[in-house]
Tab-separated table of C-alpha atoms and ligand atoms in Angstrom:
chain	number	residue	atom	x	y	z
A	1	UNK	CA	92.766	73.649	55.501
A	2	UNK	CA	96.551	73.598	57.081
A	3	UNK	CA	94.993	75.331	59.741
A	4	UNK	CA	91.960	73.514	60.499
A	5	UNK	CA	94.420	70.427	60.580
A	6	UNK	CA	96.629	72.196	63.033
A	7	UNK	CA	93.424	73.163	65.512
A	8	UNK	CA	92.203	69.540	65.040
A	9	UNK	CA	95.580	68.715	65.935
A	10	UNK	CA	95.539	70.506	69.224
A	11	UNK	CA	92.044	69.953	70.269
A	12	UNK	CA	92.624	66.596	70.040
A	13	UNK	CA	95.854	66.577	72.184
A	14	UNK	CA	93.998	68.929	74.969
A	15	UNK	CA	91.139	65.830	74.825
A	16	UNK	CA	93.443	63.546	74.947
A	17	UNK	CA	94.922	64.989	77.927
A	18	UNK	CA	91.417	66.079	79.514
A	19	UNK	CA	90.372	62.209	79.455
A	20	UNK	CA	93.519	61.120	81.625
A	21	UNK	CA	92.583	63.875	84.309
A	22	UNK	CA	88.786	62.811	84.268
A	23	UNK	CA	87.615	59.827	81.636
A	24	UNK	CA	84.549	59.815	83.588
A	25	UNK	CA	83.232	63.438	82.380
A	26	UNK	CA	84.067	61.957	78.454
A	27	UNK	CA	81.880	60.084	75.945
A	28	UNK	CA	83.188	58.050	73.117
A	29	UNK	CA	81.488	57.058	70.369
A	30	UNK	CA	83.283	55.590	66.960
A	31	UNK	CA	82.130	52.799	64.601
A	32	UNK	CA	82.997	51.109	61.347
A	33	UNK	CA	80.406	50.342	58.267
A	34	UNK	CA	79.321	46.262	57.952
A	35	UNK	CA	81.295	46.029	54.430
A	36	UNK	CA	83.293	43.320	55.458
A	37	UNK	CA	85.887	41.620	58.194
A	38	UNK	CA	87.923	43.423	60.236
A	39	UNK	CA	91.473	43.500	59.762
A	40	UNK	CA	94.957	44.189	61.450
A	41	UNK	CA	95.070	47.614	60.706
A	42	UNK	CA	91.673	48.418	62.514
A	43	UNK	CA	92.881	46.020	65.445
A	44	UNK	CA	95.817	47.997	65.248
A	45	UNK	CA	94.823	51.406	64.937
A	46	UNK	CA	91.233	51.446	66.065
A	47	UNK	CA	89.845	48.831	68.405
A	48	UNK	CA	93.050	48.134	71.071
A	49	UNK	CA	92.171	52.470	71.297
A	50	UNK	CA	88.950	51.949	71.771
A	51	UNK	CA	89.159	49.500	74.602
A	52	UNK	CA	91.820	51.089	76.361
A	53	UNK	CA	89.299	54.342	76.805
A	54	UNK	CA	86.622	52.021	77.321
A	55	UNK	CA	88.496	50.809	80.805
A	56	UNK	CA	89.793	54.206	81.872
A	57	UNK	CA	86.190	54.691	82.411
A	58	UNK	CA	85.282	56.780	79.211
A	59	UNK	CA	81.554	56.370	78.648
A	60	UNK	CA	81.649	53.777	75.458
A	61	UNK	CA	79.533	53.874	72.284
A	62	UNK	CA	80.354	51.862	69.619
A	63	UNK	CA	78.561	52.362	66.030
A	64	UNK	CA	77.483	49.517	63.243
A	65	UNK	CA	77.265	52.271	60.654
A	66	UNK	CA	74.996	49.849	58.734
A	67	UNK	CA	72.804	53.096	56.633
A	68	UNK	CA	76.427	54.379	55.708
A	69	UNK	CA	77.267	51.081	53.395
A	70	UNK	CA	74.625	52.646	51.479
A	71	UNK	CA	76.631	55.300	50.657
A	72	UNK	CA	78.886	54.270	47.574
A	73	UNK	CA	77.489	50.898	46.414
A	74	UNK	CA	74.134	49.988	45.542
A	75	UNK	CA	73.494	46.918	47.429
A	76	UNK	CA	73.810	46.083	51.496
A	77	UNK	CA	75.707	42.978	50.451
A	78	UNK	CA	76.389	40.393	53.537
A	79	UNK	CA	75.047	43.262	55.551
A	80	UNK	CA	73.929	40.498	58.440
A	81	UNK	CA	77.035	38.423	58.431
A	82	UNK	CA	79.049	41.678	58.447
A	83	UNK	CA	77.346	42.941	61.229
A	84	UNK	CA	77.620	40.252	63.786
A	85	UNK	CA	81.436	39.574	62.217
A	86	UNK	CA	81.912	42.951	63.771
A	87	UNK	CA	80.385	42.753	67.364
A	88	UNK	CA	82.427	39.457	67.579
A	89	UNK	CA	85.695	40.752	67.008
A	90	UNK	CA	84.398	44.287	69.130
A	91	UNK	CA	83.848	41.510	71.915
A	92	UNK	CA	86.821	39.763	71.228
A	93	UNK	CA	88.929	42.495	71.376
A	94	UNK	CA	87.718	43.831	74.818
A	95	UNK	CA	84.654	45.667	74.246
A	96	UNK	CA	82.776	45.069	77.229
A	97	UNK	CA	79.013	45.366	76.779
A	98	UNK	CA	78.417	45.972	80.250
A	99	UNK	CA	80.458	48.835	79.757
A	100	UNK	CA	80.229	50.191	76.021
A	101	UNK	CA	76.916	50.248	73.749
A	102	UNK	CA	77.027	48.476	70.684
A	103	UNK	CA	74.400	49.707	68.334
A	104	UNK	CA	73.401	49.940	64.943
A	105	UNK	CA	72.116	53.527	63.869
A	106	UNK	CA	69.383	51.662	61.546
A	107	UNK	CA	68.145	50.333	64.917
A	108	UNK	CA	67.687	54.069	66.622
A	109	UNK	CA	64.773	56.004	64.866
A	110	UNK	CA	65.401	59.669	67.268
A	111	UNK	CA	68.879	59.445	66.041
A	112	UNK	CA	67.844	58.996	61.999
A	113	UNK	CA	65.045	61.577	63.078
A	114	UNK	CA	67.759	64.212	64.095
A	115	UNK	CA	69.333	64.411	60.275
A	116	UNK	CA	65.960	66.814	59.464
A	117	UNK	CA	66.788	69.969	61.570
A	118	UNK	CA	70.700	68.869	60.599
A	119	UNK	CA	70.251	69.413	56.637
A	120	UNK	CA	68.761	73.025	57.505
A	121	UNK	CA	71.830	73.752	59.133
A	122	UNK	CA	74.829	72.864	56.414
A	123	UNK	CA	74.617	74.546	52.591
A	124	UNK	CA	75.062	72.835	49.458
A	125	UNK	CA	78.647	74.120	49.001
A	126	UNK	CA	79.501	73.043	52.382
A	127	UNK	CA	78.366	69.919	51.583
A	128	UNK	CA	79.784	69.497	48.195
A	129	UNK	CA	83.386	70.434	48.795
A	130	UNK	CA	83.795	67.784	51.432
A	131	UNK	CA	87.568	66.291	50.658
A	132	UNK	CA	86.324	62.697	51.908
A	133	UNK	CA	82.686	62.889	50.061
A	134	UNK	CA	84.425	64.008	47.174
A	135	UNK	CA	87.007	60.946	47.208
A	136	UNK	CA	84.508	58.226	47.943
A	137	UNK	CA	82.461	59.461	44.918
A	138	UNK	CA	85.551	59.421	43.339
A	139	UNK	CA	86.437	55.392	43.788
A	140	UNK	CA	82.589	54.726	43.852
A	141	UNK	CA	82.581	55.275	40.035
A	142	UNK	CA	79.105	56.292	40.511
A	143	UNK	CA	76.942	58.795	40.343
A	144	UNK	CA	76.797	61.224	43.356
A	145	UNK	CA	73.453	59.613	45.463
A	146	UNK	CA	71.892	62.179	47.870
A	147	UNK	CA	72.964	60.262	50.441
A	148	UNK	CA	76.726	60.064	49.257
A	149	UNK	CA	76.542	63.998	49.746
A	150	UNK	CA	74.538	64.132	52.787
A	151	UNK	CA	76.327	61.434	54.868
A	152	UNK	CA	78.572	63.870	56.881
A	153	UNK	CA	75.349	65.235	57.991
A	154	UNK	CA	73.963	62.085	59.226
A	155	UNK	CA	76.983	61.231	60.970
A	156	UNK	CA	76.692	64.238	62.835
A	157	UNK	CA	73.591	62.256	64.132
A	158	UNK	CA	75.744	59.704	64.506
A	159	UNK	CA	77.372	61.899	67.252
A	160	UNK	CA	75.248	64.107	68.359
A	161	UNK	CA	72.015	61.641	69.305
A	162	UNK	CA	74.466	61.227	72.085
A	163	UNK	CA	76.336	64.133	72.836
A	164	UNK	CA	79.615	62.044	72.242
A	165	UNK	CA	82.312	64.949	72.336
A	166	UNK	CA	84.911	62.511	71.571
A	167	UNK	CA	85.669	60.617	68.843
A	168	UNK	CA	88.396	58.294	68.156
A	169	UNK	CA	88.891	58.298	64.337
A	170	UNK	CA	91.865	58.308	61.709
A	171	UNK	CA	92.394	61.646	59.679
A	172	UNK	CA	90.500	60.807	56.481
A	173	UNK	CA	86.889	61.580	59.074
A	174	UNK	CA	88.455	64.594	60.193
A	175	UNK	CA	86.113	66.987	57.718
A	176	UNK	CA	83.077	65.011	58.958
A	177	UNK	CA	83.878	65.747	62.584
A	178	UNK	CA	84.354	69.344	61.665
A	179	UNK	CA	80.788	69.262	60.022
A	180	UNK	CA	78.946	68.269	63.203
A	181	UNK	CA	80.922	70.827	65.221
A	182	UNK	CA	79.487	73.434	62.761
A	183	UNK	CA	76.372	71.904	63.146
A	184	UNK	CA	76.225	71.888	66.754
A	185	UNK	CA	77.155	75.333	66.759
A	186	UNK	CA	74.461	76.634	64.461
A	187	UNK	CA	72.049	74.156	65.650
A	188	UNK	CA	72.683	76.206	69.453
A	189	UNK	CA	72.555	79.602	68.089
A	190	UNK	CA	69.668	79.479	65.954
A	191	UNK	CA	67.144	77.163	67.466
A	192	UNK	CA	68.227	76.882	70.766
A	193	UNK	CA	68.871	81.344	71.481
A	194	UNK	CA	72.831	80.087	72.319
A	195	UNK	CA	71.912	77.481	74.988
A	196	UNK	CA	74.414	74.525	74.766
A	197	UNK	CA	72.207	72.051	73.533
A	198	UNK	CA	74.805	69.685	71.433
A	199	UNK	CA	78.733	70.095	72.540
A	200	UNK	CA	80.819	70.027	69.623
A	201	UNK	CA	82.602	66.403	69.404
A	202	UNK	CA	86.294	66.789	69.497
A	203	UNK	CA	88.278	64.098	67.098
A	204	UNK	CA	90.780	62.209	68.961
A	205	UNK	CA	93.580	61.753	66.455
A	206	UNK	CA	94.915	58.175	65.769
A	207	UNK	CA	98.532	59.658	64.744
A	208	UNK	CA	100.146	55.861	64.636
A	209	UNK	CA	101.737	54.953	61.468
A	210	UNK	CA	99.289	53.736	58.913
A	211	UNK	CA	98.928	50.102	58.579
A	212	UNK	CA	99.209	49.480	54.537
A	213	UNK	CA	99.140	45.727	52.823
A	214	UNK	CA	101.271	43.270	52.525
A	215	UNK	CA	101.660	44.753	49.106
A	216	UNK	CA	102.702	48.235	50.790
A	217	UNK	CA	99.410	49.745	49.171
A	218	UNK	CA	96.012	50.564	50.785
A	219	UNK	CA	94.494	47.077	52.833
A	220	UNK	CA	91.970	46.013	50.481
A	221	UNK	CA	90.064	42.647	49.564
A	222	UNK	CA	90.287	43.035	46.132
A	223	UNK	CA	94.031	43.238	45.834
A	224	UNK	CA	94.380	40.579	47.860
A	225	UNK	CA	96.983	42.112	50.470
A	226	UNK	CA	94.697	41.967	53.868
A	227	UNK	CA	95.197	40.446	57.043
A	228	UNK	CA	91.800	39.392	58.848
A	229	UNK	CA	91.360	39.000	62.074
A	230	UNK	CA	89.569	36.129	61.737
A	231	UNK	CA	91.930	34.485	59.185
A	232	UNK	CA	93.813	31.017	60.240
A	233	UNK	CA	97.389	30.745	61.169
A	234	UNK	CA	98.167	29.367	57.873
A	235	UNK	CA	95.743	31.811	55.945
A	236	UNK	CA	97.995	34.801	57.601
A	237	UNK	CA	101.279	32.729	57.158
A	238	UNK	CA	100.473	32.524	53.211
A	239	UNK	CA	99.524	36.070	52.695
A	240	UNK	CA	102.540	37.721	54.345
A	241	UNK	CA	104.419	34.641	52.265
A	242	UNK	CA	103.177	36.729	49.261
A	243	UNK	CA	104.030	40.130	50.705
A	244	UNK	CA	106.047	42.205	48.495
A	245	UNK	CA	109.974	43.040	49.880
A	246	UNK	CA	112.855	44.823	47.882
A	247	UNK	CA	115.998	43.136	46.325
A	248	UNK	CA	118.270	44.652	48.554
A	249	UNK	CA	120.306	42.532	50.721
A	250	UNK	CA	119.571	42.944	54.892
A	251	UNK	CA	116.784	44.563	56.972
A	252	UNK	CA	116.544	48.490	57.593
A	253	UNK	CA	113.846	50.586	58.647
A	254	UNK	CA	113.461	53.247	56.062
A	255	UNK	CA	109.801	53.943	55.849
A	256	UNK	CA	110.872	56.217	52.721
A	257	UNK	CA	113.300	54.643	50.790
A	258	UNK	CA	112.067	50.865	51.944
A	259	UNK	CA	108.086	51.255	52.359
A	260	UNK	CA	107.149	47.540	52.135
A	261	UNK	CA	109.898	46.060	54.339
A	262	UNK	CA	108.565	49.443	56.445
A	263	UNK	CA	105.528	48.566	56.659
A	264	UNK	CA	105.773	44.996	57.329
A	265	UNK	CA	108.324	46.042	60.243
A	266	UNK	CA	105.325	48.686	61.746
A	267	UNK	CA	103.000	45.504	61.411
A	268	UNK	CA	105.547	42.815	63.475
A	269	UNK	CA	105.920	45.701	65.920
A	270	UNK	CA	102.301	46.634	66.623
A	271	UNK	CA	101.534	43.333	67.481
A	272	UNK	CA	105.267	42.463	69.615
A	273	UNK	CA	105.554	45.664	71.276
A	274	UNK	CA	109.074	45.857	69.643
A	275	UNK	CA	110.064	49.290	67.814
A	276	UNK	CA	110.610	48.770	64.476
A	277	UNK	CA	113.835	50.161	64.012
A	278	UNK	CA	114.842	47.151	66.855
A	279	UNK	CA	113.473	44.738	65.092
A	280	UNK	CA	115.283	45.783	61.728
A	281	UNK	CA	118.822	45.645	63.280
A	282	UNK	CA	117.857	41.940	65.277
A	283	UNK	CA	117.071	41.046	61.110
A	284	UNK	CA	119.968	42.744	60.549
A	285	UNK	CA	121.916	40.897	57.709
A	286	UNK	CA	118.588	38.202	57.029
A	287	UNK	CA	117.014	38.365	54.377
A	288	UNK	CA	113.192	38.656	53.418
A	289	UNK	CA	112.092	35.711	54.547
A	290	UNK	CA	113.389	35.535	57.976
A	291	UNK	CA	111.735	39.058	57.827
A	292	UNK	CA	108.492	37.319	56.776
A	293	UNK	CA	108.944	34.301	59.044
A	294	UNK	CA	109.443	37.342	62.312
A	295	UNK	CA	106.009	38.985	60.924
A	296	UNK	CA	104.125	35.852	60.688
A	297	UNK	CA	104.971	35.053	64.431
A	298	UNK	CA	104.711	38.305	65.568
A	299	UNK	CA	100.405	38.743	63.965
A	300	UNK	CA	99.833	35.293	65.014
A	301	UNK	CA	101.539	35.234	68.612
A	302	UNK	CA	99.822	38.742	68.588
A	303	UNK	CA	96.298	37.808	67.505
A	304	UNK	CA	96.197	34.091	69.406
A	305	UNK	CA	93.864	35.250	71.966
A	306	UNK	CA	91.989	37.336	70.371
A	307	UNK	CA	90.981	34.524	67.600
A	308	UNK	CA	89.876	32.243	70.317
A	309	UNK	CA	87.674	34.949	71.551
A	310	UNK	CA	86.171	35.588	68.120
A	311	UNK	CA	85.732	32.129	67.126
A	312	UNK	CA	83.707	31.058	70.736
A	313	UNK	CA	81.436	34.158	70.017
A	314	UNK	CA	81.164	33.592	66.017
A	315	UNK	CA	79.719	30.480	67.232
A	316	UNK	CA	77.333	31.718	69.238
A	317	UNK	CA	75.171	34.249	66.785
A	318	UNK	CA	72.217	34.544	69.443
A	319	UNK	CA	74.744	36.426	71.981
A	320	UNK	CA	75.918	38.593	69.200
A	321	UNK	CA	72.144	39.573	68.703
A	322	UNK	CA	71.314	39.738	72.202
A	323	UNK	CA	74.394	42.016	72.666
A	324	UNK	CA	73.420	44.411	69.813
A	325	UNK	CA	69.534	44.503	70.767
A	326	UNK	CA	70.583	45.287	73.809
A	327	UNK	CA	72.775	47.949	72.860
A	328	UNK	CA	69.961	49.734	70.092
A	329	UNK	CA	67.776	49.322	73.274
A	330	UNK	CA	69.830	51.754	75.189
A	331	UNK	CA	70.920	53.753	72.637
A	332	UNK	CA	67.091	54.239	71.699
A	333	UNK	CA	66.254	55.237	74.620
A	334	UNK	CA	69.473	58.089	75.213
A	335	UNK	CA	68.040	59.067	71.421
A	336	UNK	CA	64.798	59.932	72.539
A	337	UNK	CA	65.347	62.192	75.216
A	338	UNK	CA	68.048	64.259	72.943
A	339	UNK	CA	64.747	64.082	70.635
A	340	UNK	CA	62.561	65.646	72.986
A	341	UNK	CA	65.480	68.069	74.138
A	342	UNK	CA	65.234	69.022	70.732
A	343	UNK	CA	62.010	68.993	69.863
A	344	UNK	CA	61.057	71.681	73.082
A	345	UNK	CA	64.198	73.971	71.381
A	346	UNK	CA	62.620	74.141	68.536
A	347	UNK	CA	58.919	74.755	70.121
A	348	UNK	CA	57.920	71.599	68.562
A	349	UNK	CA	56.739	69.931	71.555
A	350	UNK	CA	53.149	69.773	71.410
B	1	LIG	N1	82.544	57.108	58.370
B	1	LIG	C1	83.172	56.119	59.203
B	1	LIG	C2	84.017	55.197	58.307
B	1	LIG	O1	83.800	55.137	57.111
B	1	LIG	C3	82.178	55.268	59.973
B	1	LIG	C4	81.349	56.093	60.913
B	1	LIG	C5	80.022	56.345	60.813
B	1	LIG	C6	81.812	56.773	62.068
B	1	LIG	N2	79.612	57.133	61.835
B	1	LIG	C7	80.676	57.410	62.612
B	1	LIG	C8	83.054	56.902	62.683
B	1	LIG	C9	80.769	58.204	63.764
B	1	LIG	C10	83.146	57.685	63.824
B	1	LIG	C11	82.022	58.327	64.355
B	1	LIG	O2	84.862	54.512	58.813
């Protein structure tokens, strides 16, 4: 696995340096599930990213994984309100739909269609040693569903419909990306006598420090410790009023010995361009709640714009359906000629 973490590693560094020579010749595609709001550690880590390849002029696609909610719970939940939650703050944050295709993979029947041939291609074993399957089933506290353990496959769909061969994503979907390359692969040598049908997608590593709670443990809504985008100014003043410090006296950035004053340094510095170490010795002898009062400023300063953008378009739910029609539209249609690229490989055209 070291290994395959180290390859990732480079591949994605080579991309990374391929797109700056010629974004044009690149195609992105990345999404989230509709489970719930967006916070700052995808605004952070995931969406500024995907904007910034967006305008180099890296061919966009932008996924509302709505099937994969489906995955470890047994209900859709808010499944609408998610949705259009997240193609406001995609448009709020820059996506540009001129530019990028918003889409829902529900909405594209070629891409669904592709997971058939794609099952043929992986083995159970393949399929059931997956590190991230295996830890979703894990916090699920359910029993494994066929689609828990088939997912991977189906987001090699996810990729391949479109022949993205890049693919922004943090390190936990790095054994999913390696699936659809291994799918790709066999899917070129055995039904397609080694022509390069599908390219294998190359993850683009988000390698920024990982944006925890204002607890210092994993961003969740049940504990409480999240940051929405869409919260209020007062809503994201009282949470990171709540965040957990030390008891020592002053500000240092020691991500190992001090993880929650860390961590809410990383946040104030994400948003104010300010390194964190910086920041810590401008704190220097204050205590925790100047440190607070700096963080507070920093997410809302930070996030100002951004929440006027999301509130015009939450207000305006026919755009956000216009926008996503619109975008299953076009991804439909780029679906259905990889379909009937596919179909003809296989001699299934008829
Ligand atoms: N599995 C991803 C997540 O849980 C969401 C996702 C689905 C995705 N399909 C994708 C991400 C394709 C990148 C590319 O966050």
């Amino acid at each position: 696995m070291i290994t395959t973490i180290d390859a990732a590693l480079s591949r994605s560094h080579d991309v990374e340096n391929a797109i700056a020579v010629s974004p044009g010749s690149h195609r992105m595609l990345t999404g989230d599930r509709p489970t719930g709001d967006l916070h700052i550690g995808h605004y952070l880590s995931s969406l500024r990213n995907r904007v910034a390849l967006q305008d180099q002029g890296v061919e966009s696609f932008v996924l509302i994984a709505d099937y994969q909610v489906i995955t470890d719970r047994e209900s859709v939940g808010r499944i609408q309100d998610n949705t259009l939650s997240l193609v406001a703050d995609y448009l709020a944050a820059g996506i540009d739909p001129e530019k990028s295709t918003v889409f829902a993979h529900s909405a594209v029947p070629s891409l669904n269609q592709l997971m058939l041939p794609f099952l043929s291609l992986v083995t159970q074993s393949e399929l059931q040693r997956n590190p991230t399957v295996k830890d979703e089933l894990r916090a699920s506290g359910r029993p494994l569903s066929g689609l828990l353990l088939t997912y991977p496959v189906h987001q090699a769909a996810d990729l391949l419909f479109c022949k993205a061969n890049v693919v922004p994503v943090g390190r936990d979907q790095l054994p999913h990306i390696e699936q659809a390359r291994v799918i790709a692969r066999r899917f070129n040598t055995r039904f397609a006598g080694g022509r390069s049908v599908f390219p294998e997608p190359v993850a683009l590593i988000n390698d920024q420090q990982l944006i925890l709670g204002v607890d210092g443990h994993k961003m969740s809504k049940t504990r409480g410790n999240v940051i929405r985008l869409g919260a209020t100014e007062d809503e994201t003043a009282a949470v990171i009023r709540k965040a957990r410090t030390d008891s020592e006296a002053g500000i240092t950035y020691e991500p190992e010995r001090r993880p929650e004053v860390a961590n809410l340094l990383n946040i104030a510095s994400g948003f104010s361009g300010i390194a964190p170490q910086d920041l810590a010795d401008s704190l220097g002898s204050a205590g925790g709640k100047a440190l607070k009062d700096a963080v507070t400023e920093a997410v809302n300063e930070g996030l100002r714009d951004h929440r006027a953008q999301r509130a015009r378009f939450a207000g305006d739910p026919a755009y956000l359906r216009e926008v996503l029609q619109e975008g299953n539209s076009r991804a439909a249609a780029l679906g259905d000629r990889t379909l009937a690229e596919v179909r003809h490989a296989m001699g299934m055209s008829y």
